[in-house]
Protein backbone atom coordinates (compact mmCIF):
# COMPACT_ATOMS: atom_id res chain seq x y z
CA MET A 1 16.86 10.38 -34.26
CA THR A 2 13.50 11.65 -34.19
CA ALA A 3 11.32 11.19 -31.27
CA VAL A 4 9.68 8.66 -30.58
CA ASN A 5 7.18 10.86 -28.03
CA ARG A 6 7.79 13.75 -26.13
CA ILE A 7 6.51 15.08 -22.52
CA ALA A 8 4.19 17.45 -22.31
CA ASP A 9 3.47 17.75 -18.21
CA ILE A 10 4.37 16.66 -15.21
CA THR A 11 2.03 15.63 -11.89
CA ALA A 12 3.05 14.23 -8.61
CA THR A 13 -0.24 13.18 -6.08
CA THR A 14 0.70 12.37 -2.93
CA ILE A 15 -1.98 9.38 -1.49
CA THR A 16 -2.54 7.62 1.84
CA ILE A 17 -3.40 3.32 1.54
CA PRO A 18 -4.08 2.01 4.82
CA LEU A 19 -1.97 -1.03 6.54
CA GLU A 20 -3.89 -4.13 7.06
CA ALA A 21 -2.28 -3.78 10.41
CA PRO A 22 0.65 -0.96 11.72
CA LEU A 23 4.48 -2.58 10.82
CA ARG A 24 7.30 -2.32 13.40
CA HIS A 25 10.80 -2.55 13.11
CA SER A 26 13.61 -1.58 14.49
CA ASN A 27 14.02 1.54 13.77
CA GLY A 28 10.54 2.18 14.46
CA ALA A 29 6.83 1.70 12.60
CA HIS A 30 4.43 2.32 9.85
CA TRP A 31 1.72 3.18 11.42
CA GLY A 32 -0.78 1.67 9.72
CA ARG A 33 -0.65 2.59 6.16
CA PHE A 34 1.17 4.38 3.72
CA VAL A 35 2.34 7.51 1.83
CA ARG A 36 3.35 7.40 -1.61
CA THR A 37 3.79 10.40 -4.06
CA ILE A 38 2.74 9.42 -8.28
CA VAL A 39 4.12 11.02 -10.57
CA GLU A 40 2.53 11.13 -13.32
CA VAL A 41 4.28 12.42 -17.07
CA THR A 42 2.27 13.02 -19.96
CA GLY A 43 3.13 12.31 -23.39
CA ALA A 44 2.07 15.13 -26.16
CA ASN A 45 0.39 11.99 -28.08
CA GLY A 46 -2.20 11.86 -24.75
CA LEU A 47 -0.71 9.01 -23.26
CA SER A 48 0.14 8.67 -19.59
CA GLY A 49 2.71 6.87 -18.11
CA PHE A 50 3.32 6.50 -14.07
CA GLY A 51 5.77 6.34 -11.23
CA GLU A 52 6.16 6.42 -7.62
CA MET A 53 8.22 7.06 -5.02
CA GLY A 54 8.84 7.27 -1.35
CA GLY A 55 6.81 10.02 1.25
CA GLY A 56 4.53 12.85 -0.09
CA GLY A 57 2.82 16.56 0.99
CA SER A 58 3.71 19.87 -0.24
CA ALA A 59 7.36 19.00 -0.81
CA ALA A 60 8.05 16.18 -2.42
CA ASN A 61 5.60 17.50 -4.86
CA ASP A 62 7.04 20.75 -5.13
CA ALA A 63 10.04 19.27 -5.61
CA VAL A 64 8.99 16.96 -8.60
CA LEU A 65 7.32 19.72 -10.21
CA ALA A 66 10.22 21.96 -10.60
CA LEU A 67 11.98 19.49 -12.83
CA LYS A 68 9.32 21.03 -15.44
CA PRO A 69 11.46 23.02 -17.31
CA TYR A 70 13.83 20.50 -17.64
CA LEU A 71 11.65 17.75 -19.06
CA ILE A 72 9.17 19.20 -21.17
CA GLY A 73 9.73 18.70 -24.48
CA HIS A 74 12.50 15.80 -23.40
CA ASP A 75 12.02 12.73 -25.30
CA PRO A 76 10.99 9.60 -23.06
CA LEU A 77 12.92 6.77 -24.31
CA GLN A 78 15.71 9.13 -24.22
CA LEU A 79 16.86 7.58 -20.66
CA GLU A 80 20.79 8.17 -20.05
CA GLN A 81 19.91 12.05 -20.92
CA LEU A 82 16.61 11.90 -18.55
CA ARG A 83 19.88 10.68 -15.47
CA TRP A 84 21.70 13.42 -16.46
CA LYS A 85 19.94 16.44 -16.67
CA ILE A 86 18.83 15.24 -12.90
CA MET A 87 20.72 13.44 -10.39
CA ASN A 88 24.14 13.80 -12.39
CA PRO A 89 26.85 12.64 -9.73
CA VAL A 90 27.66 16.94 -9.02
CA GLY A 91 24.20 18.31 -9.06
CA SER A 92 23.61 16.05 -6.14
CA LEU A 93 25.93 16.68 -3.60
CA TYR A 94 23.34 19.31 -3.49
CA ASN A 95 20.17 18.36 -4.68
CA ALA A 96 18.50 14.63 -3.28
CA ARG A 97 17.03 14.27 -6.85
CA THR A 98 17.63 10.09 -6.55
CA GLN A 99 14.97 8.70 -6.31
CA ILE A 100 12.99 11.96 -7.33
CA HIS A 101 14.67 11.07 -10.45
CA ALA A 102 13.54 6.91 -9.77
CA ALA A 103 9.52 8.04 -10.24
CA ILE A 104 9.87 10.12 -13.08
CA GLU A 105 11.89 7.45 -14.91
CA MET A 106 9.61 4.59 -13.30
CA ALA A 107 7.25 6.89 -15.55
CA CYS A 108 9.25 8.10 -18.76
CA MET A 109 9.94 3.98 -19.54
CA ASP A 110 6.07 3.79 -18.43
CA LEU A 111 5.36 6.12 -21.23
CA ALA A 112 8.46 4.54 -23.94
CA GLY A 113 6.25 1.30 -23.21
CA LYS A 114 3.09 2.22 -24.13
CA THR A 115 4.43 4.44 -27.14
CA LEU A 116 6.16 1.80 -28.77
CA GLY A 117 3.87 -1.55 -27.50
CA VAL A 118 6.87 -2.89 -25.47
CA ARG A 119 7.00 -3.50 -21.71
CA ALA A 120 9.84 -2.02 -19.62
CA CYS A 121 11.54 -4.89 -19.32
CA ASP A 122 12.55 -5.07 -23.26
CA LEU A 123 13.70 -1.21 -23.18
CA ILE A 124 16.87 -2.86 -20.32
CA GLY A 125 17.04 -6.72 -22.54
CA GLY A 126 13.94 -8.40 -21.90
CA ALA A 127 12.21 -10.73 -19.81
CA VAL A 128 13.96 -14.04 -18.56
CA ARG A 129 11.28 -15.45 -16.61
CA GLU A 130 7.53 -14.92 -16.08
CA ASP A 131 6.55 -15.65 -12.92
CA ILE A 132 9.31 -13.87 -10.12
CA PRO A 133 9.29 -15.48 -6.28
CA PHE A 134 8.54 -13.67 -3.42
CA ALA A 135 9.58 -13.83 0.89
CA SER A 136 6.99 -13.45 3.10
CA TYR A 137 7.31 -10.70 4.77
CA ILE A 138 7.23 -11.09 8.43
CA PHE A 139 6.89 -7.79 10.17
CA TYR A 140 5.98 -7.63 14.73
CA ARG A 141 2.56 -6.02 13.70
CA TYR A 142 0.72 -3.31 15.86
CA HIS A 143 -2.64 -4.68 16.92
CA ASP A 144 -5.43 -3.26 14.09
CA PRO A 145 -8.77 -3.19 16.10
CA GLY A 146 -10.85 -1.67 13.08
CA THR A 147 -9.44 -5.38 11.05
CA GLY A 148 -8.58 -7.46 14.16
CA ALA A 149 -5.88 -7.91 12.82
CA GLY A 150 -2.30 -7.96 13.81
CA GLY A 151 -0.78 -8.39 17.55
CA GLU A 152 1.88 -11.05 16.83
CA THR A 153 4.70 -10.91 19.31
CA THR A 154 5.39 -14.30 19.87
CA PRO A 155 7.24 -16.94 18.35
CA ASP A 156 3.53 -19.03 18.04
CA GLU A 157 1.59 -16.13 17.55
CA ILE A 158 4.66 -14.90 14.44
CA VAL A 159 4.76 -19.08 13.16
CA ALA A 160 0.50 -18.40 12.98
CA HIS A 161 1.27 -15.56 11.80
CA THR A 162 3.56 -16.91 8.99
CA ARG A 163 1.25 -20.36 8.50
CA ALA A 164 -1.40 -17.98 7.03
CA LEU A 165 0.32 -15.71 4.29
CA LYS A 166 1.61 -19.57 3.52
CA ALA A 167 -2.23 -20.59 2.73
CA ALA A 168 -2.85 -17.06 0.66
CA HIS A 169 -0.16 -16.63 -0.62
CA GLY A 170 2.44 -20.08 -0.89
CA PHE A 171 5.30 -18.68 -0.01
CA THR A 172 7.81 -20.79 0.15
CA THR A 173 10.83 -17.77 1.55
CA HIS A 174 10.01 -16.01 4.92
CA LYS A 175 12.15 -13.24 6.33
CA LEU A 176 11.74 -11.49 9.53
CA LYS A 177 11.67 -8.32 9.88
CA GLY A 178 13.95 -8.10 13.05
CA GLY A 179 15.99 -5.56 15.51
CA HIS A 180 12.53 -4.60 17.46
CA PHE A 181 12.94 -6.81 19.99
CA ALA A 182 16.29 -8.10 21.46
CA PRO A 183 17.84 -10.40 19.46
CA ASP A 184 17.17 -13.29 21.79
CA HIS A 185 13.59 -12.65 21.24
CA ASP A 186 14.39 -12.73 17.51
CA ILE A 187 17.02 -15.99 16.95
CA ALA A 188 13.79 -17.47 18.66
CA VAL A 189 11.49 -16.81 16.49
CA MET A 190 13.60 -17.04 13.73
CA LYS A 191 14.18 -20.83 15.21
CA ALA A 192 10.27 -21.79 16.31
CA LEU A 193 10.12 -20.99 11.91
CA ALA A 194 12.92 -23.54 11.25
CA GLY A 195 10.90 -25.62 12.91
CA ALA A 196 7.01 -24.75 12.04
CA PHE A 197 8.99 -24.93 8.36
CA PRO A 198 11.26 -27.30 7.54
CA GLN A 199 12.09 -27.34 4.68
CA ASP A 200 11.71 -23.68 3.72
CA GLN A 201 13.74 -20.59 3.36
CA LEU A 202 14.97 -18.08 6.08
CA ARG A 203 15.99 -14.58 6.10
CA LEU A 204 16.51 -12.42 8.77
CA ASP A 205 16.47 -8.34 8.92
CA PRO A 206 17.27 -6.31 11.95
CA ASN A 207 17.63 -3.32 9.45
CA SER A 208 21.40 -2.67 11.56
CA VAL A 209 20.42 -1.55 14.31
CA TRP A 210 22.74 -4.54 16.44
CA SER A 211 26.91 -3.92 16.83
CA VAL A 212 28.94 -6.54 14.89
CA GLU A 213 29.27 -8.40 18.48
CA GLU A 214 26.12 -8.59 18.69
CA ALA A 215 25.53 -9.71 15.07
CA ILE A 216 28.46 -11.91 15.48
CA ARG A 217 26.28 -14.29 17.69
CA VAL A 218 23.54 -13.46 16.13
CA GLY A 219 24.64 -14.69 13.51
CA GLN A 220 26.09 -18.19 15.10
CA ALA A 221 22.97 -18.89 16.96
CA ILE A 222 20.99 -19.52 13.28
CA GLU A 223 23.86 -20.69 11.53
CA PRO A 224 22.44 -24.52 11.54
CA LEU A 225 18.76 -22.97 9.62
CA ARG A 226 17.61 -23.31 6.51
CA ASN A 227 19.14 -19.57 5.42
CA ASP A 228 18.68 -17.20 1.80
CA TYR A 229 21.08 -14.80 4.21
CA PHE A 230 21.63 -13.12 7.01
CA GLU A 231 20.06 -9.29 5.61
CA ASP A 232 21.74 -5.22 7.03
CA PRO A 233 22.66 -7.51 10.58
CA THR A 234 24.83 -4.79 11.06
CA TRP A 235 25.81 -0.67 9.80
CA GLY A 236 28.58 -0.63 6.92
CA LEU A 237 30.61 -2.15 5.17
CA GLU A 238 33.45 -2.31 6.76
CA GLY A 239 30.48 -3.60 9.99
CA MET A 240 29.79 -6.73 7.63
CA ARG A 241 33.93 -7.19 6.46
CA ARG A 242 34.75 -8.18 10.66
CA LEU A 243 30.90 -9.92 10.34
CA ARG A 244 31.96 -12.15 7.88
CA GLN A 245 34.73 -13.18 9.36
CA PHE A 246 32.87 -14.93 11.60
CA VAL A 247 29.43 -15.97 10.67
CA ARG A 248 29.09 -18.66 7.61
CA ILE A 249 25.90 -17.48 6.28
CA PRO A 250 25.60 -15.06 3.39
CA LEU A 251 25.33 -11.63 3.82
CA ALA A 252 23.09 -9.01 2.37
CA THR A 253 22.86 -5.42 1.93
CA ASN A 254 19.84 -3.08 0.85
CA THR A 255 21.26 0.13 2.86
CA VAL A 256 25.14 -0.19 2.27
CA VAL A 257 25.39 -0.55 -1.21
CA VAL A 258 22.58 2.17 -3.07
CA ASN A 259 24.69 3.37 -5.51
CA PHE A 260 27.88 2.59 -8.18
CA GLU A 261 30.73 3.41 -5.32
CA GLN A 262 29.72 1.89 -2.21
CA LEU A 263 28.90 -1.82 -5.12
CA ALA A 264 32.75 -1.13 -6.60
CA GLN A 265 34.23 -0.76 -2.67
CA MET A 266 31.90 -3.97 -2.44
CA VAL A 267 33.37 -6.00 -4.81
CA ARG A 268 36.82 -4.27 -4.21
CA HIS A 269 37.04 -6.09 -1.07
CA ASP A 270 34.94 -9.13 -1.23
CA HIS A 271 32.62 -7.10 1.99
CA LEU A 272 29.39 -9.15 1.61
CA ASP A 273 27.99 -11.93 -1.24
CA VAL A 274 23.78 -10.55 -1.92
CA VAL A 275 23.06 -6.55 -2.57
CA LEU A 276 19.41 -6.87 -3.31
CA LEU A 277 18.52 -3.66 -5.68
CA ASP A 278 15.28 -1.32 -4.79
CA THR A 279 14.14 0.93 -8.12
CA THR A 280 13.74 3.58 -6.45
CA PHE A 281 17.25 4.17 -4.30
CA TRP A 282 19.47 3.18 -6.82
CA GLY A 283 17.58 6.04 -8.65
CA GLY A 284 15.41 4.11 -11.27
CA LEU A 285 14.72 0.88 -13.03
CA ARG A 286 17.11 1.07 -15.48
CA GLN A 287 20.05 1.98 -12.36
CA ALA A 288 19.43 -1.37 -10.43
CA HIS A 289 19.15 -3.15 -13.58
CA LYS A 290 22.57 -2.05 -14.33
CA ALA A 291 23.58 -2.91 -11.15
CA GLY A 292 22.37 -6.13 -11.40
CA THR A 293 24.18 -7.03 -14.36
CA VAL A 294 28.14 -5.95 -12.39
CA LEU A 295 26.24 -8.80 -9.72
CA GLU A 296 26.21 -11.17 -12.07
CA THR A 297 29.90 -10.15 -13.75
CA PHE A 298 31.38 -11.10 -10.49
CA GLN A 299 28.77 -13.59 -8.57
CA TYR A 300 27.32 -11.95 -6.61
CA GLY A 301 24.03 -12.63 -5.40
CA ALA A 302 21.52 -9.85 -6.52
CA SER A 303 17.60 -10.16 -5.34
CA VAL A 304 13.76 -6.85 -5.81
CA HIS A 305 13.70 -4.98 -2.21
CA SER A 306 10.88 -3.92 -1.53
CA SER A 307 10.48 0.20 0.07
CA GLY A 308 7.00 0.16 1.14
CA GLU A 309 5.43 -0.20 -2.56
CA LEU A 310 2.17 -0.17 -4.29
CA GLY A 311 1.23 -1.47 -7.47
CA ILE A 312 3.03 0.66 -9.90
CA GLN A 313 6.82 0.75 -7.65
CA LEU A 314 5.24 -3.11 -7.53
CA ALA A 315 5.02 -3.43 -11.59
CA SER A 316 8.44 -1.78 -11.85
CA MET A 317 10.21 -4.63 -8.69
CA LEU A 318 8.69 -7.25 -11.51
CA GLN A 319 9.94 -5.45 -15.41
CA LEU A 320 13.12 -6.23 -13.07
CA GLY A 321 12.93 -8.75 -11.72
CA ALA A 322 11.87 -10.97 -14.63
CA ALA A 323 14.81 -9.07 -16.49
CA LEU A 324 18.00 -10.27 -14.03
CA PRO A 325 19.74 -13.50 -15.03
CA ASN A 326 21.37 -14.54 -11.39
CA LEU A 327 17.70 -13.76 -9.83
CA ARG A 328 18.88 -15.61 -7.44
CA PHE A 329 16.56 -15.23 -4.89
CA ALA A 330 12.74 -14.54 -4.40
CA ALA A 331 12.15 -10.76 -4.13
CA ASP A 332 11.18 -8.31 -0.83
CA ALA A 333 7.31 -6.88 -0.76
CA HIS A 334 5.34 -5.33 1.83
CA TYR A 335 2.62 -5.87 -0.79
CA HIS A 336 0.46 -7.78 0.31
CA HIS A 337 -0.39 -6.25 4.19
CA LEU A 338 -1.95 -3.62 1.93
CA THR A 339 -5.61 -3.26 1.41
CA ASP A 340 -5.98 -2.22 -1.41
CA ASP A 341 -4.12 -0.55 -4.32
CA ILE A 342 -4.90 1.81 -7.25
CA ILE A 343 -4.37 -0.43 -9.98
CA VAL A 344 -7.13 -1.00 -12.87
CA GLY A 345 -8.54 -4.20 -10.99
CA GLY A 346 -7.41 -3.98 -7.99
CA PRO A 347 -4.16 -5.52 -5.78
CA MET A 348 -2.38 -7.87 -7.94
CA ARG A 349 -2.11 -11.97 -6.86
CA TYR A 350 0.48 -14.25 -5.76
CA ARG A 351 0.10 -17.54 -7.11
CA ASN A 352 2.61 -20.34 -6.04
CA GLY A 353 4.20 -18.01 -3.66
CA CYS A 354 5.05 -15.18 -7.19
CA ILE A 355 3.66 -12.61 -8.72
CA ARG A 356 3.74 -13.14 -13.04
CA LEU A 357 4.87 -10.03 -15.14
CA PRO A 358 1.54 -8.13 -16.41
CA GLU A 359 1.05 -8.70 -20.21
CA GLY A 360 0.53 -5.47 -21.30
CA PRO A 361 2.99 -2.17 -22.54
CA GLY A 362 4.60 0.04 -20.11
CA LEU A 363 4.82 -1.12 -16.51
CA GLY A 364 1.59 -3.58 -17.33
CA VAL A 365 -0.47 -1.37 -14.62
CA GLU A 366 -2.82 1.71 -15.05
CA VAL A 367 -3.79 3.75 -12.40
CA ASP A 368 -8.00 3.74 -11.48
CA ARG A 369 -8.60 6.98 -11.39
CA ASP A 370 -11.11 7.30 -8.78
CA LYS A 371 -9.23 5.41 -5.98
CA LEU A 372 -6.26 7.58 -7.12
CA ALA A 373 -8.80 10.52 -6.13
CA ARG A 374 -10.19 8.49 -2.04
CA TYR A 375 -6.20 7.36 -1.14
CA ALA A 376 -5.65 11.41 -2.23
CA GLU A 377 -7.77 12.85 0.25
CA LEU A 378 -7.53 10.96 2.18
CA TYR A 379 -3.69 12.07 2.74
CA ARG A 380 -4.47 14.90 3.45
CA GLU A 381 -7.26 14.13 6.20
CA LEU A 382 -4.64 11.41 7.91
CA GLY A 383 -1.76 13.46 7.38
CA GLY A 384 1.74 11.45 7.02
CA TYR A 385 3.27 9.51 10.02
CA ALA A 386 7.10 9.99 10.79
CA TYR A 387 8.82 6.07 9.48
CA ASP A 388 11.77 7.02 12.76
CA ARG A 389 9.55 7.22 15.65
CA ASP A 390 7.48 4.39 17.28
CA PRO A 391 3.73 5.42 18.43
CA ALA A 392 3.56 3.59 21.10
CA ARG A 393 6.70 4.77 22.59
CA PRO A 394 6.59 7.95 21.83
CA ASP A 395 9.20 9.26 23.78
CA TRP A 396 11.48 6.35 21.97
CA TYR A 397 14.11 6.78 18.98
CA SER A 398 17.19 4.69 17.53
CA ILE A 399 20.22 4.87 17.94
CA PHE A 400 22.97 2.51 15.90
CA PRO A 401 24.53 0.05 17.18
CA GLU A 402 22.25 0.56 21.05
CA ASN A 403 19.37 0.27 20.15
CA ARG A 404 16.54 0.58 23.55
CA TYR A 405 14.22 -2.17 22.45
CA ALA A 406 10.41 -2.94 22.79
CA ASP A 407 8.23 -4.27 24.96
CA PRO A 408 7.12 -7.73 23.53
CA ALA A 409 3.79 -7.65 25.97
CA ILE A 410 3.15 -4.52 23.92
CA LYS A 411 0.92 -5.18 21.03
CA SER A 412 -1.60 -2.32 21.07
CA VAL A 413 -0.76 1.50 20.54
CA PRO A 414 -3.18 3.64 21.87
CA ALA A 415 -6.02 5.47 20.80
CA GLY A 416 -6.28 7.99 18.17
CA VAL A 417 -1.99 7.65 18.04
CA CYS A 418 -2.21 5.44 15.38
CA PRO A 419 -5.13 6.58 12.89
């Protein structure tokens, strides 16, 4: 078979883009910005495809570039060969290449789509919807003196923040990132959201930090609300299995089912109800879609997870959401917390709580190279940050399931700590 195209070059660029305000979560914080690595795959025909993954710096860039000997001359349409070259099961024991593969596969699907004049979703079966619904994704935030935004900790403040997001973007599903404060605080916020938005759907995600017993208590307290699901309230498949006996809200995960071995165990033992599929955690758009077809077969729910995306990964999430017939829940996105993006035309827009599938070939977005250079320079200036640390609590670290909770009275970080 004649190759559609061949890979001629691969580059990796780490960038950082500011957030409106620092986002707090149970395992640490996003310190006022996202750090992402942009992978560019250039074809022999002169076209470029782009992928994206979390984190960055010289180690990430070197890890991507180390794969060039495998990939120069590879046909970007041969995606199954790509998977085995980069992340075969034995090799992955020694080289954690899952997210690197995700970014390269994303770029290859973008390049192949542009070469063939088709969308990335058309390479995995085509679209069954053109508008993908999203949840509001609400965080407790530290105050940012530069933007004047953030500082929300109380139930009333979270309701006001959610009301503003709903007015701006049309969200009808609201997801609270909990676990940062003591469980009773999250219960109070969830009840306040239910009272303020009685027709909307709710979700609570404490990032797995509660014990099974604490998760039972919280789950039973919020059972009467309009819950889509209870996401990662405790750690592990066995923790979920125990919890499921006592809480009638559907249980969801994006952390303990992120590969096909775990998916098989979930289905065999009926551990939970919904899997949030991530186009990086699963090793790529195609792998996430394959997992979605397994969930469809066994009649489990599927949604699309957000791991802190810019426009390239968001485009991959839209392609996945468009192709999943069993997308029963609004997708997650951190996207509305960003102040900018690196794609041509600026950030994508929500309309009635949805983002429309891009019309162009491949992922459907193009990179603004001036912005790529600007935010690469900003990364060189600011550097990275520790996702699993809290800038307002320098000696704190998360312990499952005995988390030490933050004080709601702390609404900002010390000056100079969180640029």
